[in-house]
Coordinates of C-alpha atoms in Angstrom, one line a residue:
M1 CA 6.5 30.3 16.3
A2 CA 8.3 31.4 13.1
N3 CA 9.8 27.9 12.8
L4 CA 6.3 26.4 13.2
K5 CA 5.0 28.6 10.5
T6 CA 7.8 27.4 8.2
L7 CA 6.9 23.8 9.2
A8 CA 3.3 24.5 8.2
K9 CA 4.2 26.2 4.9
D10 CA 6.6 23.3 3.9
T11 CA 4.0 20.7 4.9
V12 CA 1.4 22.4 2.6
I13 CA 3.9 22.4 -0.3
Y14 CA 5.0 18.8 0.3
G15 CA 1.3 17.8 0.9
A16 CA 0.1 19.5 -2.3
S17 CA 2.8 17.7 -4.4
S18 CA 1.9 14.4 -2.8
I19 CA -1.9 14.8 -3.1
I20 CA -1.7 16.1 -6.7
G21 CA 0.8 13.3 -7.6
R22 CA -1.3 10.6 -6.0
F23 CA -4.4 11.9 -7.8
L24 CA -2.7 12.0 -11.2
N25 CA -1.3 8.5 -10.7
Y26 CA -4.8 7.3 -10.1
L27 CA -5.7 8.6 -13.6
L28 CA -3.3 6.1 -15.1
V29 CA -5.3 3.1 -13.7
P30 CA -8.3 3.5 -16.1
L31 CA -5.8 4.2 -18.9
Y32 CA -4.1 0.8 -18.3
A33 CA -7.4 -0.9 -17.9
Y34 CA -8.4 0.4 -21.3
S35 CA -5.1 -0.2 -23.1
L36 CA -3.6 -3.4 -21.7
K37 CA -4.9 -6.7 -23.1
T38 CA -5.8 -8.4 -19.9
T39 CA -6.2 -7.6 -16.2
G40 CA -3.4 -10.0 -15.5
E41 CA -0.9 -7.6 -17.2
Y42 CA -1.8 -5.0 -14.7
G43 CA -1.2 -7.6 -12.0
I44 CA 2.4 -7.8 -13.2
V45 CA 2.7 -4.0 -12.7
T46 CA 1.2 -4.3 -9.2
N47 CA 3.5 -7.2 -8.2
I48 CA 6.8 -5.6 -9.4
Y49 CA 5.9 -2.2 -7.9
A50 CA 5.3 -4.0 -4.6
W51 CA 8.8 -5.3 -4.8
T52 CA 10.3 -1.9 -5.6
G53 CA 8.7 -0.4 -2.4
L54 CA 10.6 -2.9 -0.3
L55 CA 13.8 -2.6 -2.3
L56 CA 13.8 1.2 -2.0
V57 CA 13.8 0.9 1.7
I58 CA 16.7 -1.6 1.6
L59 CA 18.8 0.4 -0.9
T60 CA 18.5 3.6 1.2
Y61 CA 19.2 1.7 4.5
G62 CA 18.2 4.6 6.8
M63 CA 20.5 7.1 5.1
E64 CA 17.9 9.8 4.7
T65 CA 17.3 10.1 8.4
S66 CA 21.0 9.6 9.1
F67 CA 21.8 12.6 6.9
F68 CA 19.6 14.9 8.9
R69 CA 21.0 13.6 12.1
F70 CA 24.7 14.1 11.2
A71 CA 24.3 17.2 9.1
N72 CA 22.9 19.0 12.1
K73 CA 25.6 18.1 14.6
D74 CA 27.6 21.1 15.8
D75 CA 31.0 19.9 14.6
S76 CA 29.8 18.5 11.2
D77 CA 30.3 19.7 7.7
P78 CA 26.8 19.1 6.1
K79 CA 28.2 18.9 2.6
L80 CA 30.8 16.3 3.6
V81 CA 28.0 14.3 5.3
Y82 CA 25.9 14.5 2.2
S83 CA 28.7 13.7 -0.2
T84 CA 29.7 10.7 1.9
I85 CA 26.2 9.3 2.1
L86 CA 25.5 10.0 -1.6
R87 CA 28.7 8.2 -2.7
T88 CA 27.9 5.2 -0.5
V89 CA 24.3 4.8 -1.7
S90 CA 25.4 5.3 -5.3
I91 CA 28.0 2.5 -4.9
T92 CA 25.6 0.0 -3.2
S93 CA 22.9 0.8 -5.8
L94 CA 25.2 0.2 -8.7
L95 CA 26.3 -3.1 -7.1
F96 CA 22.6 -4.1 -6.7
V97 CA 22.0 -3.5 -10.5
L98 CA 25.1 -5.5 -11.4
L99 CA 23.9 -8.4 -9.2
V100 CA 20.5 -8.4 -10.8
I101 CA 22.0 -8.4 -14.3
L102 CA 24.4 -11.3 -13.4
F103 CA 21.6 -13.4 -11.9
I104 CA 18.8 -12.3 -14.2
S105 CA 18.0 -15.7 -15.4
P106 CA 17.5 -17.5 -12.0
L107 CA 15.8 -14.4 -10.6
S108 CA 13.3 -14.1 -13.5
K109 CA 12.5 -17.8 -13.2
T110 CA 12.0 -17.6 -9.5
L111 CA 9.7 -14.6 -9.7
G112 CA 7.7 -15.9 -12.6
Y113 CA 9.1 -13.7 -15.3
A114 CA 11.3 -16.1 -17.2
N115 CA 9.9 -15.0 -20.6
N116 CA 10.3 -11.3 -19.7
P117 CA 13.6 -10.8 -17.8
S118 CA 13.7 -7.2 -19.0
Y119 CA 11.0 -6.3 -16.4
L120 CA 13.5 -7.1 -13.6
W121 CA 16.6 -5.3 -14.9
V122 CA 14.6 -2.2 -16.0
M123 CA 12.9 -1.9 -12.6
S124 CA 16.2 -2.7 -10.7
L125 CA 17.9 0.1 -12.5
T126 CA 14.9 2.4 -11.8
V127 CA 14.8 1.7 -8.1
S128 CA 18.5 2.1 -7.8
I129 CA 18.3 5.6 -9.3
D130 CA 15.4 6.3 -7.0
A131 CA 17.5 5.4 -4.0
I132 CA 20.2 7.8 -5.1
Q133 CA 17.6 10.5 -5.7
S134 CA 16.1 10.0 -2.3
I135 CA 19.3 11.3 -0.8
A136 CA 19.3 14.3 -3.1
F137 CA 15.7 15.0 -2.2
A138 CA 16.7 14.8 1.5
Y139 CA 19.3 17.5 0.8
L140 CA 16.6 19.7 -0.7
R141 CA 14.5 19.2 2.4
Y142 CA 17.6 20.1 4.6
K143 CA 18.2 23.3 2.6
G144 CA 14.5 24.2 2.9
L145 CA 14.0 24.0 -0.9
A146 CA 10.4 22.7 -0.7
L147 CA 9.3 24.3 -4.0
K148 CA 12.2 22.6 -6.0
F149 CA 11.3 19.3 -4.2
A150 CA 7.7 19.6 -5.3
M151 CA 8.6 20.7 -8.8
A152 CA 10.9 17.7 -9.4
K153 CA 8.3 15.3 -8.0
L154 CA 5.5 16.7 -10.1
S155 CA 7.7 16.9 -13.2
F156 CA 8.2 13.2 -13.0
I157 CA 4.4 12.6 -12.8
F158 CA 3.4 15.0 -15.6
L159 CA 6.1 13.5 -17.9
S160 CA 5.0 10.0 -17.0
I161 CA 1.3 10.8 -17.8
M162 CA 2.3 12.4 -21.1
L163 CA 4.4 9.4 -22.2
N164 CA 1.8 6.9 -21.1
L165 CA -0.9 8.8 -23.1
C166 CA 1.5 8.9 -26.1
F167 CA 2.4 5.2 -26.1
Y168 CA -1.0 3.8 -25.1
I169 CA -3.5 6.2 -26.8
F170 CA -1.9 8.5 -29.4
I171 CA 0.5 6.1 -31.2
P172 CA -2.1 3.3 -31.4
Y173 CA -4.6 5.8 -32.8
L174 CA -2.0 6.9 -35.5
N175 CA -1.3 3.3 -36.3
K176 CA -5.0 2.8 -37.1
Q177 CA -5.4 6.0 -39.0
C178 CA -2.1 6.1 -40.9
P179 CA -0.7 2.5 -41.0
D180 CA 1.4 3.3 -44.1
I181 CA 3.1 6.3 -42.4
I182 CA 3.2 5.2 -38.8
N183 CA 4.4 1.7 -38.3
F184 CA 5.1 1.5 -34.5
S185 CA 2.9 -0.9 -32.6
T186 CA 2.6 -1.3 -28.9
N187 CA 1.0 -4.8 -29.1
N188 CA 4.3 -6.7 -28.9
I189 CA 5.6 -4.9 -25.8
G190 CA 2.4 -4.1 -23.8
V191 CA 3.0 -3.8 -20.1
A192 CA 6.8 -3.3 -20.6
Y193 CA 6.2 0.3 -21.8
I194 CA 5.1 1.1 -18.2
F195 CA 8.5 0.1 -16.9
Y196 CA 10.5 1.8 -19.7
I197 CA 8.5 5.0 -19.2
N198 CA 9.2 4.9 -15.5
L199 CA 12.9 4.5 -16.1
F200 CA 13.0 7.4 -18.6
C201 CA 11.1 9.7 -16.2
T202 CA 13.4 8.7 -13.3
C203 CA 16.4 9.6 -15.4
F204 CA 14.8 12.9 -16.4
V205 CA 14.6 13.9 -12.7
N206 CA 18.4 13.5 -12.5
V207 CA 18.6 16.5 -14.8
L208 CA 16.6 18.6 -12.4
L209 CA 18.7 17.4 -9.5
I210 CA 22.1 17.9 -11.3
K211 CA 23.2 20.7 -8.9
E212 CA 22.6 18.5 -5.9
L213 CA 24.1 15.3 -7.4
K214 CA 27.3 17.2 -8.4
I215 CA 28.1 17.6 -4.7
I216 CA 29.1 13.9 -4.7
T217 CA 32.6 15.2 -5.6
Y218 CA 32.9 17.2 -2.4
G219 CA 34.6 14.5 -0.4
F220 CA 34.3 11.2 1.4
D221 CA 35.0 10.4 5.1
F222 CA 35.3 6.7 5.9
Q223 CA 35.3 7.3 9.7
L224 CA 32.2 9.4 9.4
L225 CA 30.6 6.7 7.3
K226 CA 31.2 4.1 10.1
K227 CA 29.3 6.3 12.6
I228 CA 26.5 6.9 10.1
L229 CA 26.1 3.2 9.4
R230 CA 26.0 2.4 13.2
Y231 CA 23.2 5.0 13.5
G232 CA 21.4 4.1 10.3
L233 CA 21.3 0.3 10.1
P234 CA 18.7 0.0 12.9
I235 CA 16.6 2.5 10.9
L236 CA 16.9 0.1 7.9
L237 CA 15.2 -2.6 10.1
L238 CA 12.7 0.0 11.1
G239 CA 11.9 0.8 7.5
I240 CA 11.6 -2.8 6.4
V241 CA 9.2 -3.5 9.3
G242 CA 7.4 -0.3 8.6
I243 CA 6.7 -1.2 4.9
L244 CA 5.7 -4.8 5.9
N245 CA 3.2 -3.3 8.4
Q246 CA 1.6 -1.5 5.4
T247 CA 1.5 -4.4 3.0
I248 CA 1.7 -7.7 5.0
D249 CA -2.1 -7.9 5.5
K250 CA -2.7 -7.8 1.7
I251 CA 0.0 -10.4 1.2
L252 CA -1.3 -12.8 3.8
F253 CA -5.1 -12.3 3.1
P254 CA -5.4 -14.8 0.1
K255 CA -3.7 -17.5 2.2
L256 CA -5.7 -16.9 5.4
Y257 CA -9.1 -16.1 4.0
T258 CA -10.0 -19.3 2.1
Q259 CA -13.6 -18.6 1.3
A260 CA -14.7 -18.8 -2.3
D261 CA -15.0 -15.0 -2.6
S262 CA -11.4 -14.4 -1.3
A263 CA -10.3 -12.5 -4.4
K264 CA -13.4 -10.4 -4.3
M265 CA -13.0 -9.5 -0.6
L266 CA -9.4 -8.6 -1.1
G267 CA -10.4 -6.4 -4.0
I268 CA -13.0 -4.6 -1.8
Y269 CA -10.3 -4.1 0.9
G270 CA -8.0 -2.7 -1.7
Y271 CA -10.5 -0.2 -2.9
V272 CA -11.6 1.1 0.5
S273 CA -7.9 1.3 1.5
K274 CA -7.4 3.9 -1.3
I275 CA -10.1 6.1 0.4
A276 CA -8.3 5.9 3.7
A277 CA -4.9 6.6 2.0
I278 CA -5.5 10.3 2.3
M279 CA -4.3 10.1 5.9
L280 CA -1.1 8.4 4.7
I281 CA -0.5 11.3 2.3
I282 CA -0.9 13.8 5.1
T283 CA 1.5 11.8 7.3
Q284 CA 4.0 11.6 4.4
A285 CA 3.7 15.4 3.7
F286 CA 4.3 16.1 7.4
R287 CA 7.2 13.8 7.5
Y288 CA 9.0 15.5 4.6
A289 CA 8.7 18.8 6.5
Y290 CA 9.1 17.5 10.0
E291 CA 12.5 15.6 9.7
P292 CA 14.6 18.7 8.8
F293 CA 12.6 20.8 11.3
V294 CA 13.3 18.4 14.2
F295 CA 17.0 18.0 13.6
N296 CA 17.5 21.8 12.9
K297 CA 15.7 22.6 16.2
S298 CA 17.8 20.0 18.2
K299 CA 20.5 22.7 18.6
E300 CA 18.2 25.3 20.1
K301 CA 16.8 25.9 23.6
G302 CA 13.1 25.3 24.0
N303 CA 13.1 22.8 21.2
K304 CA 10.9 20.4 23.1
E305 CA 8.1 22.9 23.4
S306 CA 8.2 23.2 19.6
Y307 CA 8.0 19.4 19.2
A308 CA 5.0 19.4 21.5
K309 CA 3.2 22.1 19.5
A310 CA 4.0 20.4 16.2
M311 CA 2.5 17.2 17.6
K312 CA -0.7 19.1 18.7
Y313 CA -1.1 20.8 15.3
Y314 CA -0.5 17.5 13.4
L315 CA -3.3 15.8 15.5
I316 CA -5.7 18.7 15.0
F317 CA -5.1 18.7 11.2
T318 CA -5.5 14.9 10.9
F319 CA -8.6 15.0 13.1
M320 CA -10.2 17.6 10.8
A321 CA -9.3 15.4 7.7
F322 CA -10.7 12.4 9.4
L323 CA -14.0 14.1 10.1
F324 CA -14.2 15.6 6.6
I325 CA -13.8 12.3 5.0
H326 CA -16.2 10.6 7.3
A327 CA -18.8 13.4 6.9
N328 CA -18.7 13.2 3.1
M329 CA -18.5 9.5 2.7
P330 CA -21.9 9.5 1.0
I331 CA -20.2 11.4 -1.8
I332 CA -16.7 9.9 -1.6
K333 CA -18.0 6.4 -1.9
Y334 CA -18.6 7.0 -5.6
L335 CA -14.9 6.9 -6.2
V336 CA -15.1 3.1 -5.9
N337 CA -17.6 0.6 -7.4
K338 CA -20.9 -0.2 -5.7
E339 CA -19.7 -3.7 -5.0
S340 CA -17.1 -2.2 -2.6
W341 CA -19.5 -0.1 -0.6
Q342 CA -20.0 -2.9 1.8
G343 CA -16.4 -2.4 2.9
L344 CA -16.8 1.3 3.7
Q345 CA -17.3 0.4 7.4
V346 CA -13.5 -0.2 7.8
V347 CA -12.5 3.2 6.4
P348 CA -12.7 5.0 9.8
I349 CA -10.6 2.1 11.3
L350 CA -8.0 2.4 8.6
M351 CA -7.8 6.2 9.0
S352 CA -7.5 5.8 12.8
A353 CA -4.6 3.4 12.2
Q354 CA -2.9 6.0 9.9
I355 CA -3.3 8.6 12.6
M356 CA -1.7 6.3 15.1
M357 CA 1.2 5.7 12.7
G358 CA 1.6 9.5 12.4
I359 CA 1.7 9.9 16.1
Y360 CA 4.2 7.1 16.3
F361 CA 6.3 8.9 13.7
N362 CA 6.2 12.1 15.7
L363 CA 7.2 10.3 18.8
S364 CA 10.0 8.4 17.1
F365 CA 12.4 11.4 17.0
W366 CA 13.5 10.9 20.7
Y367 CA 15.5 7.8 19.8
K368 CA 16.8 9.4 16.6
L369 CA 18.0 12.5 18.5
T370 CA 19.5 10.4 21.3
D371 CA 21.1 7.9 18.8
K372 CA 19.1 5.0 20.3
T373 CA 17.7 3.8 17.0
M374 CA 17.5 0.2 18.1
W375 CA 14.5 1.2 20.2
G376 CA 12.7 2.1 17.0
A377 CA 13.5 -1.3 15.4
L378 CA 12.2 -3.0 18.6
F379 CA 8.9 -1.1 18.7
S380 CA 8.2 -1.6 15.0
G381 CA 9.2 -5.3 15.3
I382 CA 6.7 -5.8 18.1
A383 CA 4.0 -4.0 16.0
C384 CA 4.8 -6.3 13.1
V385 CA 4.5 -9.4 15.2
I386 CA 1.1 -8.2 16.6
L387 CA -0.1 -7.4 13.1
I388 CA 0.9 -10.8 11.7
S389 CA -0.4 -12.7 14.7
S390 CA -3.8 -11.0 14.8
N391 CA -4.2 -11.5 11.1
I392 CA -3.5 -15.2 11.3
I393 CA -5.9 -15.6 14.2
F394 CA -8.8 -13.4 13.1
V395 CA -8.7 -13.1 9.3
P396 CA -10.0 -16.6 8.6
K397 CA -13.2 -15.7 10.5
F398 CA -13.7 -12.0 10.1
G399 CA -12.0 -11.3 6.7
Y400 CA -10.8 -7.8 5.9
L401 CA -12.4 -6.4 9.0
A402 CA -9.7 -8.2 11.0
C403 CA -7.0 -6.7 8.7
A404 CA -8.2 -3.2 9.6
W405 CA -8.4 -3.7 13.3
S406 CA -5.1 -5.5 13.4
G407 CA -3.4 -2.5 11.8
L408 CA -5.0 -0.1 14.4
L409 CA -3.9 -2.4 17.3
A410 CA -0.3 -2.7 16.0
Y411 CA 0.3 1.0 15.5
T412 CA -1.4 1.8 18.8
V413 CA 0.9 -0.5 20.7
A414 CA 4.0 0.9 18.9
M415 CA 2.8 4.4 19.7
L416 CA 2.3 3.7 23.4
L417 CA 5.7 1.9 23.7
S418 CA 7.5 4.8 22.0
Y419 CA 5.8 7.3 24.3
I420 CA 6.5 5.4 27.6
V421 CA 10.1 4.7 26.8
G422 CA 10.7 8.1 25.2
Q423 CA 9.5 9.9 28.3
K424 CA 12.3 8.2 30.2
Y425 CA 15.1 9.1 27.8
Y426 CA 13.8 12.3 26.2
P427 CA 10.9 13.7 28.2
I428 CA 8.6 16.1 26.4
D429 CA 5.5 17.7 27.9
Y430 CA 2.9 17.0 25.2
K431 CA 0.1 18.6 27.2
L432 CA -1.9 15.3 27.3
K433 CA -4.9 16.9 28.9
D434 CA -5.3 19.4 26.1
L435 CA -4.9 16.6 23.5
A436 CA -7.4 14.5 25.3
K437 CA -10.0 17.3 25.0
Y438 CA -9.5 17.2 21.2
V439 CA -9.9 13.5 21.2
I440 CA -13.1 13.7 23.1
V441 CA -14.4 16.4 20.7
L442 CA -13.4 14.2 17.7
I443 CA -15.2 11.1 19.1
S444 CA -18.3 13.2 19.9
S445 CA -18.3 14.7 16.4
Y446 CA -17.9 11.2 14.9
F447 CA -20.9 9.9 16.7
M448 CA -22.9 13.0 15.8
I449 CA -22.2 12.4 12.2
N450 CA -23.3 8.7 12.5
F451 CA -26.5 9.9 14.2
S452 CA -27.1 12.4 11.3
N453 CA -26.5 9.6 8.7
S454 CA -29.0 7.3 10.4
Y455 CA -31.9 9.6 11.1
M456 CA -31.9 12.3 8.5
P457 CA -32.6 12.2 4.7
Q458 CA -29.6 12.4 2.4
P459 CA -29.8 16.0 1.1
Y460 CA -29.8 17.2 4.7
Y461 CA -27.4 14.9 6.6
I462 CA -24.5 15.8 4.3
F463 CA -25.0 19.4 5.0
V464 CA -25.4 18.8 8.8
N465 CA -22.3 16.6 8.7
N466 CA -20.2 19.4 7.3
I467 CA -21.6 21.9 9.8
I468 CA -20.2 19.5 12.5
V469 CA -16.8 19.6 10.8
V470 CA -16.9 23.4 10.6
L471 CA -17.8 23.5 14.3
F472 CA -14.8 21.3 15.1
M473 CA -12.6 23.7 13.1
C474 CA -14.0 26.7 15.0
I475 CA -13.2 25.1 18.3
F476 CA -9.6 24.7 17.1
L477 CA -9.4 28.3 15.9
Y478 CA -10.9 29.6 19.2
K479 CA -8.7 27.5 21.3
E480 CA -5.4 27.9 19.5
T481 CA -5.4 31.3 17.7
K482 CA -8.3 33.2 19.3
I483 CA -9.4 34.3 15.8
I484 CA -13.0 33.7 16.5
T485 CA -12.8 35.8 19.7
K486 CA -11.1 38.7 17.8
F487 CA -13.8 38.4 15.1
F488 CA -16.6 38.9 17.6
K489 CA -14.8 41.7 19.4
F490 CA -14.5 43.4 16.0
I491 CA -18.2 42.9 15.4
R492 CA -19.0 44.5 18.8
G493 CA -16.7 47.5 17.8
K494 CA -14.0 46.7 20.5
I495 CA -11.3 46.4 17.9
D496 CA -10.4 49.3 15.6

């Protein structure tokens, strides 16, 4: 139970840094909308950052998970594992930057940035440093230094916001007020400042991680590296397929949905996806804490029982988040423009897909612990094929509604395949009957909220909706911790 408490504490810390970071990053969107000359300039930012997400997966090639696996083996030297991986990722990242610089001209022409090749080399350098830092951050998670992890992540975000405000608000203001004294204009660079600021902030994080990065001098084991690569390369495929599963619908939508309002519909889907993204943040926070937890527990007896409990608590927590968002949708919808409200119907579907993805992530550790990572690549590949196929078939007729359902179907299939095969190679008693009861309570609560929304006036149904969420929480507390029972015993005077 102590280990589960540590898992919960670390998840809260990682979750807080992720949620705060995501919220603060959202604040930059209206800043750019106000400061950049055209919406098309922000389209450049969106496009290049989409590429960096894929490149980061490629440049880390499964080394984060590989580190946890090999650092926790009985005969391993964790520092040697870390140093070997850090050196390898550093070398491949440097080679990537050199290749981009060597072929900057054809690359910039191919991607449509012939007049601004600096966008590519700046971002290639940034994502390369990010790849190296991801290994250092994995080491912090391994050592249980969640607070330092959160501090480094939040420092990047706060510094980024300060510099963006400086270059896009403060300096232009001084230019207008004191043109003879301040002669520094942002008009000639525009969107490029976003990339330069990102690079500077990424380099600043290196200063905070200097202690972890210095361990690169500890040593290098080539034979160990070969074992790590055999284990980690299937995870690379898993990561590529995973990020495609998150983005491919938005990439394919303009080509599949050919109606006149295609751009508008994609915009609506993008807005409502941001509301559902809270589930993704929870899953990411849980992942940061859960990976070191699983590999550390792999040496202990009774570890499977801990994995089962962790799965149960993850589900209960995400179920409560799902209900809270659904219950307060009449308020949350004001985060997006009124034109996008017609797309709110897909938010529960998108959140359900994120829950399925989280369950799949929990289940995925059986093949990581048994060194059968090719199974993960297979499951994710099947999910990707289902996602693409269902989008191609149904998006032309049903639009973004098909995108949402396709994602839910793909992750559900991957989850089921991982569970069925995993029970053969690494059986865990997940207490499915108990979990099914929570699913039934969740579905019942969901329909009760829908009934409340349909038949009660607004000031009342929001209150009733949140009462339903509180009741769900009470059921959990009564079932899992007996807190409610102890409270009533105390009221009756049966507890001193």
